[in-house]
Coordinates of C-alpha atoms and ligand atoms in Angstrom, one line a residue:
X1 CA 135.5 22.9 54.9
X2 CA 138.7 25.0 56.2
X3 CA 139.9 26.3 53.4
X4 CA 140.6 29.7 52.5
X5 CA 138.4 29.4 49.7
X6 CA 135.1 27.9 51.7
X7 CA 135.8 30.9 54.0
X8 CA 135.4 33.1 51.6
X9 CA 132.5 32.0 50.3
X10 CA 130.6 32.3 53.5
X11 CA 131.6 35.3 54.9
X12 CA 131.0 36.8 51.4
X13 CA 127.4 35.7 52.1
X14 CA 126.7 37.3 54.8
X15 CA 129.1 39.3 56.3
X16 CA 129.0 43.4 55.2
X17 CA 132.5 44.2 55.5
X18 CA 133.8 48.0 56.7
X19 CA 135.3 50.5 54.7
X20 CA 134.5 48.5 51.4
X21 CA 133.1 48.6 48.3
X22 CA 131.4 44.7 48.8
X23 CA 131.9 44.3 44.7
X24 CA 135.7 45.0 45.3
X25 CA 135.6 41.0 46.6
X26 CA 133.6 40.0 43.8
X27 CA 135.6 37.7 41.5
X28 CA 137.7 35.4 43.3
X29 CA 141.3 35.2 43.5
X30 CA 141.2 38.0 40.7
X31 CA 138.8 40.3 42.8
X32 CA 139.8 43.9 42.7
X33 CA 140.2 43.5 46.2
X34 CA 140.8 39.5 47.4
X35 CA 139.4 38.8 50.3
X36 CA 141.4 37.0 53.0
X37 CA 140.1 35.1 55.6
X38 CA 142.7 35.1 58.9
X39 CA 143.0 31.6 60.5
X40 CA 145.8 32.6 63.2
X41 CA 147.7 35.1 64.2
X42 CA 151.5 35.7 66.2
X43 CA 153.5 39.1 66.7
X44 CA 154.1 40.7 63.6
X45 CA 152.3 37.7 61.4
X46 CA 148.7 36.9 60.0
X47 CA 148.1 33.5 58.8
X48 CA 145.2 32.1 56.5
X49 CA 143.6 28.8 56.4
X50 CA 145.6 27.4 53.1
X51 CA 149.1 28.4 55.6
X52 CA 149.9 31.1 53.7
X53 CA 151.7 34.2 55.8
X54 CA 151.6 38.1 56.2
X55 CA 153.8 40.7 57.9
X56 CA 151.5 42.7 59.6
X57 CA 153.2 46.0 59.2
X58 CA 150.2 47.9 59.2
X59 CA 149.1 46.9 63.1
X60 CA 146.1 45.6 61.6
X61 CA 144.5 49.3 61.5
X62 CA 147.0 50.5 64.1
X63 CA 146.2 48.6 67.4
X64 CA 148.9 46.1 67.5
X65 CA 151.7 48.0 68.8
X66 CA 153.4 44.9 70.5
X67 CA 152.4 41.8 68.4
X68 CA 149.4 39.8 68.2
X69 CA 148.4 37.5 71.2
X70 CA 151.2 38.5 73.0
X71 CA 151.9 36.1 75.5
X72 CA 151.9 38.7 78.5
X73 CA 148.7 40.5 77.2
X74 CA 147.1 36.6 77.0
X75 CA 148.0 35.5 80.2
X76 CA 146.4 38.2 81.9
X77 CA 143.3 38.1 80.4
X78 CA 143.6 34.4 81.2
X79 CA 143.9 35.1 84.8
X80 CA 141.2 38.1 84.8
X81 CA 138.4 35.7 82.5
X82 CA 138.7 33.5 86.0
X83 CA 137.7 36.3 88.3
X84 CA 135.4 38.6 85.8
X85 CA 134.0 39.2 82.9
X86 CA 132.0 42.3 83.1
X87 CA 130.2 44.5 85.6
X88 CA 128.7 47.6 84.5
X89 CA 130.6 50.6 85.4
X90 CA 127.3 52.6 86.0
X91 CA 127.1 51.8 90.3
X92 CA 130.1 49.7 90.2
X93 CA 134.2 49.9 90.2
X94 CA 136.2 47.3 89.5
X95 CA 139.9 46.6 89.9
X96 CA 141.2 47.0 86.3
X97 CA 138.9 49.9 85.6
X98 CA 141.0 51.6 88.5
X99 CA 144.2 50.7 88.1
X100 CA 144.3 51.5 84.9
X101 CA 142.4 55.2 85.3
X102 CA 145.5 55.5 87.3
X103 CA 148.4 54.3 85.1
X104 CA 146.7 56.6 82.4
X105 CA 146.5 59.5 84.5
X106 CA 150.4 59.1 85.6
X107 CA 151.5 58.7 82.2
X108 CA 149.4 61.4 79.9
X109 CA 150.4 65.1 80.4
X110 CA 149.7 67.1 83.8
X111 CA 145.6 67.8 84.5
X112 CA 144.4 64.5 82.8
X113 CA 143.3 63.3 86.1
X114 CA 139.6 61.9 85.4
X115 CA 139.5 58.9 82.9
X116 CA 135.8 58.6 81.2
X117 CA 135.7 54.7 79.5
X118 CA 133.9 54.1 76.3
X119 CA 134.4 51.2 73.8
X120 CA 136.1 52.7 70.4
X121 CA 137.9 55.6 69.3
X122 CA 134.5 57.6 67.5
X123 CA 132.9 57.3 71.1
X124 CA 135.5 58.7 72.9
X125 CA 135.4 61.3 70.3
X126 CA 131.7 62.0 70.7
X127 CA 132.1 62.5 74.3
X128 CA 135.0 64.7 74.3
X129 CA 132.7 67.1 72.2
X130 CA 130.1 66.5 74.7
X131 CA 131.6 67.1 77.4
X132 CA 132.8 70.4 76.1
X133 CA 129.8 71.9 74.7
X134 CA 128.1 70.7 78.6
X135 CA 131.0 72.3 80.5
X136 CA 130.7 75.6 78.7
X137 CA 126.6 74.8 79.5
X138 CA 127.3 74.2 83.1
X139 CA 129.7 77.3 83.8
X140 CA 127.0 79.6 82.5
X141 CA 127.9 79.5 78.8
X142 CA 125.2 77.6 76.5
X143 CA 126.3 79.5 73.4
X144 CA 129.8 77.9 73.4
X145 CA 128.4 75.2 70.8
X146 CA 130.4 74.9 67.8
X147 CA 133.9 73.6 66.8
X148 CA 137.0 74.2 65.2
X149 CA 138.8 71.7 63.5
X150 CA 141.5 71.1 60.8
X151 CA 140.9 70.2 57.2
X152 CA 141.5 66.6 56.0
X153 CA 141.3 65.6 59.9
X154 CA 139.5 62.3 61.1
X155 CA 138.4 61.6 63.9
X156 CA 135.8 58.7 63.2
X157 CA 132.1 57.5 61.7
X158 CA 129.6 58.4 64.1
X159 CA 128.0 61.5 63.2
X160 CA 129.5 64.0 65.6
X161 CA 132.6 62.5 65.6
X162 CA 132.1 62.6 61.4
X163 CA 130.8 66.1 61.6
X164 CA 134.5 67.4 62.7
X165 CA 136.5 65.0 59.8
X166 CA 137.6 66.9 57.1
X167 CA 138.2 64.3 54.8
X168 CA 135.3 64.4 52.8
X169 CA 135.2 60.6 51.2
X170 CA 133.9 59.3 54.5
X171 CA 131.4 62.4 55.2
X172 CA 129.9 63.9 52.3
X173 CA 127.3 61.4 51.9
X174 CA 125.9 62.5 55.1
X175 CA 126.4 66.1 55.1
X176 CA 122.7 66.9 55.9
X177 CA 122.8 65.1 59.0
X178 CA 125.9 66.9 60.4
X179 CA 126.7 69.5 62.5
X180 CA 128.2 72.5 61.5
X181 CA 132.2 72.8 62.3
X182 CA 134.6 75.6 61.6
X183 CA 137.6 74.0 59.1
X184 CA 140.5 75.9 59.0
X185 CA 143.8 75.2 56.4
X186 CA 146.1 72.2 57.9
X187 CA 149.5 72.7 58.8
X188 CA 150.3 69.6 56.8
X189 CA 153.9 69.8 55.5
X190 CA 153.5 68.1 52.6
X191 CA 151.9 71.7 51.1
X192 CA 155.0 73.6 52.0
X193 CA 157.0 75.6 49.4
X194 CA 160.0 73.8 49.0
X195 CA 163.3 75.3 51.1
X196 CA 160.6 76.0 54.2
X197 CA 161.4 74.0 57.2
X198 CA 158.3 72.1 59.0
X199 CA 158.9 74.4 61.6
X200 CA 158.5 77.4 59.5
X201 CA 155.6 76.0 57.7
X202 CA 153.6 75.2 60.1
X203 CA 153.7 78.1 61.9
X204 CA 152.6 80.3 59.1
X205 CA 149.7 78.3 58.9
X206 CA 148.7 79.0 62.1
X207 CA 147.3 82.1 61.2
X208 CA 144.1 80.5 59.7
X209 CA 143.2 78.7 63.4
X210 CA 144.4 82.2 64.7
X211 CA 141.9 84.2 63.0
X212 CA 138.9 81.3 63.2
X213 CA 139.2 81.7 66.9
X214 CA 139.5 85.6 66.8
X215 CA 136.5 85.3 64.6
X216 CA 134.6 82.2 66.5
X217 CA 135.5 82.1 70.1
X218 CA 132.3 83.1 71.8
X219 CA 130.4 80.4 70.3
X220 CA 133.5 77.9 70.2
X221 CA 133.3 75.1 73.0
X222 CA 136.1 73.3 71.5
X223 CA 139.3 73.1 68.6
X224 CA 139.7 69.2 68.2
X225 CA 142.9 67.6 66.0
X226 CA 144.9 65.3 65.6
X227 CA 148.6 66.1 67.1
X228 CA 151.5 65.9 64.9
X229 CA 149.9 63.4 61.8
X230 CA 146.7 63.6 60.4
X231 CA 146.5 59.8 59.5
X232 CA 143.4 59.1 57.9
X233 CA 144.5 61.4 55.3
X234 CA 147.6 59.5 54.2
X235 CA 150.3 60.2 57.4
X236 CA 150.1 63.9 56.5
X237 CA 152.5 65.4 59.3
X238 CA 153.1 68.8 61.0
X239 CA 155.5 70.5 63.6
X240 CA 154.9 70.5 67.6
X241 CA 155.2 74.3 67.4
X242 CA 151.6 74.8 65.8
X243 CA 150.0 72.6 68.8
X244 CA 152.1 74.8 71.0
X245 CA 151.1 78.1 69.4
X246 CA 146.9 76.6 69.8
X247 CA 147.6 76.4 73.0
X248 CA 148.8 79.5 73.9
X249 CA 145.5 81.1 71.7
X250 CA 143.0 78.6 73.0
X251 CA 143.7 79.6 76.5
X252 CA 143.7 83.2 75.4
X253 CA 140.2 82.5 74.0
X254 CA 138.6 80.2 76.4
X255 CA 138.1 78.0 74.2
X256 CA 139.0 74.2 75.1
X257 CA 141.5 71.7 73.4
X258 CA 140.7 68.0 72.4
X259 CA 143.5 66.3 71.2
X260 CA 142.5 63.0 69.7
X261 CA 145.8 60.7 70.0
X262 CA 143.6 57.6 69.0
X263 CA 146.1 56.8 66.1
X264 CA 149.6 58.1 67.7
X265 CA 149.5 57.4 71.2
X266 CA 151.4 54.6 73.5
X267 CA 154.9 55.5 71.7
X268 CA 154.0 55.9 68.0
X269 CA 155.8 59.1 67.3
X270 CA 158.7 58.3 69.3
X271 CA 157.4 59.2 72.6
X272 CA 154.5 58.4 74.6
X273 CA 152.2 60.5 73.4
X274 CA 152.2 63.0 70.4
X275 CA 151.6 65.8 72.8
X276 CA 154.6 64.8 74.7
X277 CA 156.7 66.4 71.9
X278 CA 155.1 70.1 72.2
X279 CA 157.4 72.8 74.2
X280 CA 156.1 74.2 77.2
X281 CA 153.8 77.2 76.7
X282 CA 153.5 80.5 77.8
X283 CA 150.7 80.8 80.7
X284 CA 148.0 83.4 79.4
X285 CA 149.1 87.2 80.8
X286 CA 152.1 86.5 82.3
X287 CA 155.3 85.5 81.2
X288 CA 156.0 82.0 83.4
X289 CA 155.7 78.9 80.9
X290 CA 154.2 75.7 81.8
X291 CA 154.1 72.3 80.5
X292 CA 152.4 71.6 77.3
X293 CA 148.9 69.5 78.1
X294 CA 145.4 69.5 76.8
X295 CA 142.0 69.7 78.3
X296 CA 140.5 66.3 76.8
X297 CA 142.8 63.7 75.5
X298 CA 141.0 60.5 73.5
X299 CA 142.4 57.2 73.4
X300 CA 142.0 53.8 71.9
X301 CA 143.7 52.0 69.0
X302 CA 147.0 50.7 70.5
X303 CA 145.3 51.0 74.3
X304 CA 144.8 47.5 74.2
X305 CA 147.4 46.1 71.7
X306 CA 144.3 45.2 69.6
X307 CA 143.0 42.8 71.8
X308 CA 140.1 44.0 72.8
X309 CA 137.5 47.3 72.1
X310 CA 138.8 50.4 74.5
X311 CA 138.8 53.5 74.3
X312 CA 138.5 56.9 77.1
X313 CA 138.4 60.4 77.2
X314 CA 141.2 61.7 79.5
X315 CA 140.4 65.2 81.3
X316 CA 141.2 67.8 83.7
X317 CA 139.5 68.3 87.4
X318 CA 138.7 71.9 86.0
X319 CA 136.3 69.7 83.9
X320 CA 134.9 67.4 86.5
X321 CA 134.2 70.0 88.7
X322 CA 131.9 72.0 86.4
X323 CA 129.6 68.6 86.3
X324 CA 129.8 67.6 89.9
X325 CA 127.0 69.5 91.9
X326 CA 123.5 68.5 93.6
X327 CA 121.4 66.0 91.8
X328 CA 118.4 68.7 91.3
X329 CA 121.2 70.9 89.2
X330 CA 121.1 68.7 86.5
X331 CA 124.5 69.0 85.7
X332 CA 125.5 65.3 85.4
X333 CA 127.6 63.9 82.6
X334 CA 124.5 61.2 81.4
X335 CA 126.5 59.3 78.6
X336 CA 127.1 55.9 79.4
X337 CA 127.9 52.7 77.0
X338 CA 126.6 49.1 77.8
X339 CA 130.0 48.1 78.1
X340 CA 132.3 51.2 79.4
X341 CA 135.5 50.0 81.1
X342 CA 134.7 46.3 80.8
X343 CA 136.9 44.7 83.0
X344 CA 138.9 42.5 80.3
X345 CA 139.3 45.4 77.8
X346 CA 141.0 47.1 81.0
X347 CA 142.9 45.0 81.8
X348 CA 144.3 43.7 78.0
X349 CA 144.9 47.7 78.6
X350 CA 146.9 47.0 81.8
X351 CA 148.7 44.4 80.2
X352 CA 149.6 46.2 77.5
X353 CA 150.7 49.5 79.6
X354 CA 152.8 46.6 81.7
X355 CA 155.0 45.7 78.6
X356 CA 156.3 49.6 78.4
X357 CA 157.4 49.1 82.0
X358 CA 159.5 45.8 80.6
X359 CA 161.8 47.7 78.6
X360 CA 163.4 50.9 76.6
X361 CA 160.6 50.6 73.9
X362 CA 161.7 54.5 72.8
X363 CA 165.1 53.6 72.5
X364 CA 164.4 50.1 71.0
X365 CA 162.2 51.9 68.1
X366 CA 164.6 54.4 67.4
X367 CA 167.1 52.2 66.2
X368 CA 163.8 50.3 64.5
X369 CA 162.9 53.9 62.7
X370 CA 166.4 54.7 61.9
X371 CA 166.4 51.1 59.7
X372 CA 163.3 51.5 58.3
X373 CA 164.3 55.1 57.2
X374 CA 167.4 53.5 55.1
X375 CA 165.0 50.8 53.9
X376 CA 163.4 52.9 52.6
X377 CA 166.1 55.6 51.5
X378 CA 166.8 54.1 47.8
X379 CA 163.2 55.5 46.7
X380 CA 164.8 59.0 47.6
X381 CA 165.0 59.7 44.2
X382 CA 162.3 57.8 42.6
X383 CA 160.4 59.7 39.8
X384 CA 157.1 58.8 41.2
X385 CA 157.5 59.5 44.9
X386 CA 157.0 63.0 46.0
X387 CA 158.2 62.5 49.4
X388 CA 159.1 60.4 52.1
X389 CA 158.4 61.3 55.6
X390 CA 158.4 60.2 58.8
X391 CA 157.7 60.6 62.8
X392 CA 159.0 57.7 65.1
X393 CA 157.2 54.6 64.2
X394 CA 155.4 56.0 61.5
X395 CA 156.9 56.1 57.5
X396 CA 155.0 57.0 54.3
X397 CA 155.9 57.3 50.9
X398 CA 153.6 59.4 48.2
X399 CA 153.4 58.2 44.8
X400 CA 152.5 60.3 42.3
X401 CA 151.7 60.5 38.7
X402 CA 155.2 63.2 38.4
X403 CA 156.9 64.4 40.6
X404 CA 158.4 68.0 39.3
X405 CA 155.6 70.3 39.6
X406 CA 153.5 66.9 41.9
X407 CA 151.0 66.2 39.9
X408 CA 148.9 63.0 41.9
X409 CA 147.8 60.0 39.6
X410 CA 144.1 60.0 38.7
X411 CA 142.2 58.1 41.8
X412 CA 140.2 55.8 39.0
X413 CA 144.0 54.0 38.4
X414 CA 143.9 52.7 41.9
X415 CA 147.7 52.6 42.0
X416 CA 147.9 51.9 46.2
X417 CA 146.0 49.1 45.3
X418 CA 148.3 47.4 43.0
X419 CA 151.0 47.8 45.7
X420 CA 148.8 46.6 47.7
X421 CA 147.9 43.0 45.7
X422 CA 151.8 43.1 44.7
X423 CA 153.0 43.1 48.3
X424 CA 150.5 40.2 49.5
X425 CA 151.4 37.9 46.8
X426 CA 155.1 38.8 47.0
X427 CA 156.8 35.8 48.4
X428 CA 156.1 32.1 47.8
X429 CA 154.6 31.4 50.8
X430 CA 154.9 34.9 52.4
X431 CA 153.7 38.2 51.7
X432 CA 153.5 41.5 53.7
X433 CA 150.0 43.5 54.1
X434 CA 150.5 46.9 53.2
X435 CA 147.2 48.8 53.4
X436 CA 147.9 52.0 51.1
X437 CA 145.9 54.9 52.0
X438 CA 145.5 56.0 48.7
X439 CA 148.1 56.4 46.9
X440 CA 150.2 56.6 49.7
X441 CA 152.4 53.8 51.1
X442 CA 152.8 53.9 54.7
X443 CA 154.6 51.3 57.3
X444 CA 153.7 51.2 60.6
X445 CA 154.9 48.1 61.9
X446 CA 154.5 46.8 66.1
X447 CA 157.5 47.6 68.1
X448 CA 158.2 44.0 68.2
X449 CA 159.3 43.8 64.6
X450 CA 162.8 42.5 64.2
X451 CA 165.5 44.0 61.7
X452 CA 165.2 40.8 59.3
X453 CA 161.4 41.8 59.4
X454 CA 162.1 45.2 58.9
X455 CA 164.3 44.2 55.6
X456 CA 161.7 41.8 54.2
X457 CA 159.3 44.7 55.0
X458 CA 161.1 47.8 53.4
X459 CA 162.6 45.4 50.2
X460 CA 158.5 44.4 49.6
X461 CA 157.3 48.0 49.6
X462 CA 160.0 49.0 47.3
X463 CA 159.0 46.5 44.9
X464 CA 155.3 47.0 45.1
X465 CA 155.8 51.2 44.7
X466 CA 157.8 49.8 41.5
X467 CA 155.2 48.1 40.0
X468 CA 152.3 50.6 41.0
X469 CA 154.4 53.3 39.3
X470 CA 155.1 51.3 35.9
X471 CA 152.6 52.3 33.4
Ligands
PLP1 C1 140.6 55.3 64.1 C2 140.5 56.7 64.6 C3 139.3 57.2 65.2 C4 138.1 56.3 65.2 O1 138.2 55.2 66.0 P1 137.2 53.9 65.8 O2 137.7 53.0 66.9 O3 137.5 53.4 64.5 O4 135.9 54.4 66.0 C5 139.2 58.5 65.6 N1 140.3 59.3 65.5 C6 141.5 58.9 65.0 C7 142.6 59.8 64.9 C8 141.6 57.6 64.5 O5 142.7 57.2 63.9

C-alpha cells in the first residue's frame, strides 16, 4: 500500500485540493491534470512513491529558495523542537520571535522597525490593510477607507486581501462580498509599444495612479502592489522608477504604501528585496532625497524556505505610535492569529535568514540568471513566444497563438498545460515540474540549483514550449 497509485486513490477520496478543478485528476494516469503524490523531498528534487524524480524549479509555489529540508534549516528546528514548540505571542515573547523581528528589521529598508507575525501571505495582507485604514482612524481620519491598487495584481484569497487582486479568475465569483478598491492601468511591460524602454513605459503609465490619487486621496488609507513583477498574473514585470515616482506622490498625498514582497523577497530579483532596487526619492517640499522605503512591507513565501507557515507585516514607528496610547482610547491593534510567530516557523525563518549570512547568494545567482538567460536564449526567435523576460531569479517565456500582431491562444487549448504534462514525463526516470501560469512558462528555481540542473532545466522547458506550440 505505498504506491503512487494507492496514494492517489485515497487522497482523491478525501482530500479537496487548492487551486483545482477536482475533475482535472479524474482519469488516472491520463487525467487532464495527474495527480502526484510526493514521497520525499532533497534541494532542488521531489520524489514520488514509485521513485520517480522532479526538478523542482518552480520552488514548490515559491518558498523554497534554498532547497528542500536543508540540512541547516533541519537542524535547527531539531534543536528548537527540544526547547519549544509554541507559546502564544499574545502575553508572551519568545527567543526566535525576537531575534528574528530583529534580523528583519536590519535587513528590510529604513523605518520597518515593528514586525507584526501572522501565518501566510493573505493574512499579512489583511493586516497591512487593517492597519492602515485604523491608523488613518486613530490620527483623526476615519474617512481614509478605501484603496488603490494595480490591475491584474494579487495579493491572496481571503476576502480583503481578494478585494485588492485584479486578476479576476480568482475574484469574480465573489464580487458581492468585496470591498470596493480603486484599480488603476499596470505598468506591466509586456503592453509597451515596441522600441519603448521599461523605463520609459512604465513611467507613462504612471499617470493613471497619478490621477487616482489626485482624484481619491481623501478617502485613500492605502495604494498596495506588488514591486517590480506582478506574479500571479504570469511574471508580468515593470521598472523601479514607477515605485519611485508612487512614492514621491503617496507622500505628497498622505496616502500610505503597502508593498507586498510575499513572492520576490529574500533575493528573488537579484537583491534582497524588490524595493531594494528603487532610487532614492525626493522628500516631499524640499529638494533633499532620501532612501527609497515603504510604510508596510508583507512577507512570507521564501521567509521560511518552505518549511514552515510565516508570514509578518513589516512597519514604521510612525505607525506604532498612532496605536500605542491608554487602554480606555481604544486604539489597540486587536488582530491576533492562534498561531502568530510560532516559535518553529521563526526560527525555520532564522535559519533560513542564517544561510544568506553563509555566502554571496547575489553574486552566486547572477551567474545562475545569466545561464538560465542563455538556456533559454534559442527560443528568442520562436514563432510562438512573444517575449522573454526576466528579473534576477525569475525567467518567463509567453507563448502565444502568433506572434506578429500577439495574438494569445484561446484559454479552452490549455497549451501551459501540455508543457506542463510534457516536462513531468520528460525523462525516463526524471522529469522537471514546471507549473505554467497560463500560457506562460516561467522558471524560478532555489538558489541552490547547480549549472547541470540549470541545463536539464532550460533543455526540458524548451522541449515542452515545442510541443505546446505544435498544432
Ligand atoms: C502567494 C501570494 C500571496 C498570498 O499568500 P498565501 O500564503 O498564499 O496566502 C499574496 N501576495 C503575493 C504577491 C503572493 O505571491
Amino acid at each position: 500500500m505505498t504506491s503512487n497509485q494507492d496514494w492517489k486513490a485515497r487522497s482523491l477520496a478525501h482530500v479537496w485540493h487548492p487551486c483545482t478543478q477536482m475533475q482535472d485528476h479524474a482519469g488516472g494516469d491520463d487525467a487532464p491534470i495527474p495527480l502526484l503524490p510526493i514521497a520525499s523531498a532533497e534541494g532542488a528534487w521531489l520524489q514520488d512513491f514509485d521513485g520517480r524524480r522532479y526538478l523542482d524549479v518552480i520552488g514548490s509555489w515559491w518558498t523554497s529558495i534554498f532547497g528542500h529540508r536543508h540540512p541547516h534549516v533541519v537542524a535547527r528546528l531539531k534543536a528548537q523542537l527540544d526547547s519549544l514548540d509554541h507559546v502564544m505571542l499574545g502575553g508572551f515573547t519568545h527567543a526566535p520571535a525576537v531575534e528574528l523581528a530583529e534580523k528583519l528589521c536590519a535587513l528590510t529598508p529604513p523605518g520597518l522597525n515593528r514586525v507584526f507575525y501572522a501565518c501566510d501571505g493573505s493574512s499579512a495582507v489583511e493586516i497591512a490593510l487593517k492597519m492602515s485604514v485604523h491608523y488613518w482612524r486613530n490620527c483623526g481620519n476615519p474617512n481614509k477607507t478605501q484603496f488603490i491598487t494595480l490591475e491584474n495584481g494579487y495579493h491572496g484569497e481571503t476576502l480583503g486581501a481578494m478585494a485588492v487582486d485584479g486578476v479576476d479568475a480568482y475574484r469574480s465569483d465573489y464580487a458581492t462580498l468585496l470591498m470596493e478598491a480603486i484599480f488603476v492601468p499596470s505598468p506591466d511591460c509586456y503592453d509597451r509599444t515596441p522600441g519603448t524602454s521599461w523605463e520609459d513605459h512604465s513611467r507613462r503609465q504612471f499617470k493613471h495612479m497619478e490621477a487616482a490619487l489626485a482624484q481619491h486621496a481623501d478617502t485613500t488609507a492605502a495604494v498596495i502592489l506588488e514591486p517590480l513583477i506582478q506574479g500571479a498574473a504570469g511574471m508580468r514585470m515593470y521598472h523601479p522608477v514607477y515605485l519611485k515616482l508612487l512614492r514621491e506622490a503617496c507622500d505628497r498625498h498622505h496616502v500610505h504604501l503597502i508593498l507586498d514582497e510575499i513572492a520576490v523577497g529574500f533575493g528573488r530579483t537579484g537583491r534582497m528585496f524588490a524595493a531594494d532596487w528603487v532610487d532614492p526619492v525626493q522628500n516631499a517640499g524640499g529638494d533633499d532625497t532620501r532612501p527609497f522605503s515603504c510604510d508596510f512591507m508583507c512577507l512570507s513565501k521564501g521567509l521560511t524556505n518552505g518549511t514552515l507557515p510565516l508570514s509578518c507585516v513589516l512597519t514604521t514607528d510612525a505607525v506604532y505610535d498612532a496605536f500605542y496610547d491608554d487602554h480606555a482610547s481604544h486604539k489597540a491593534f486587536l488582530h491576533s492569529h492562534t498561531y502568530s510567530g510560532n516559535p518553529l516557523a521563526c526560527t525555520a525563518a532564522l535559519a533560513t535568514l542564517e544561510l544568506f549570512e553563509q555566502d554571496d547568494w547575489m553574486a552566486r545567482n547572477r551567474r545562475t540568471a545569466a545561464l538560465m538567460w542563455e538556456g533559454m536564449s534559442p527560443l528568442l526567435q520562436h514563432p510562438n513566444v512573444a517575449e522573454i523576460r526576466a528579473q534576477g531569479m525569475i525567467l518567463a517565456v509567453e507563448m502565444v497563438a502568433k506572434s506578429r500582431p500577439r495574438t494569445p491562444y484561446p484559454s479552452s487549448e490549455r497549451r501551459g498545460l501540455r508543457a506542463y504534462r510534457h516536462a513531468l514525463s520528460a525523462g525516463k526516470n526524471a522529469g522537471v515540474l514546471l507549473r505554467p501560469l497560463g500560457d506562460v512558462i516561467y522558471l524560478m528555481p532555489p538558489y541552490i540549483v547547480t549549472p547541470e540542473e540549470v541545463t536539464l532545466m532550460c533543455q526540458t522547458a524548451i522541449d515542452s514550449i515545442n510541443h505546446a506550440t505544435t498544432a
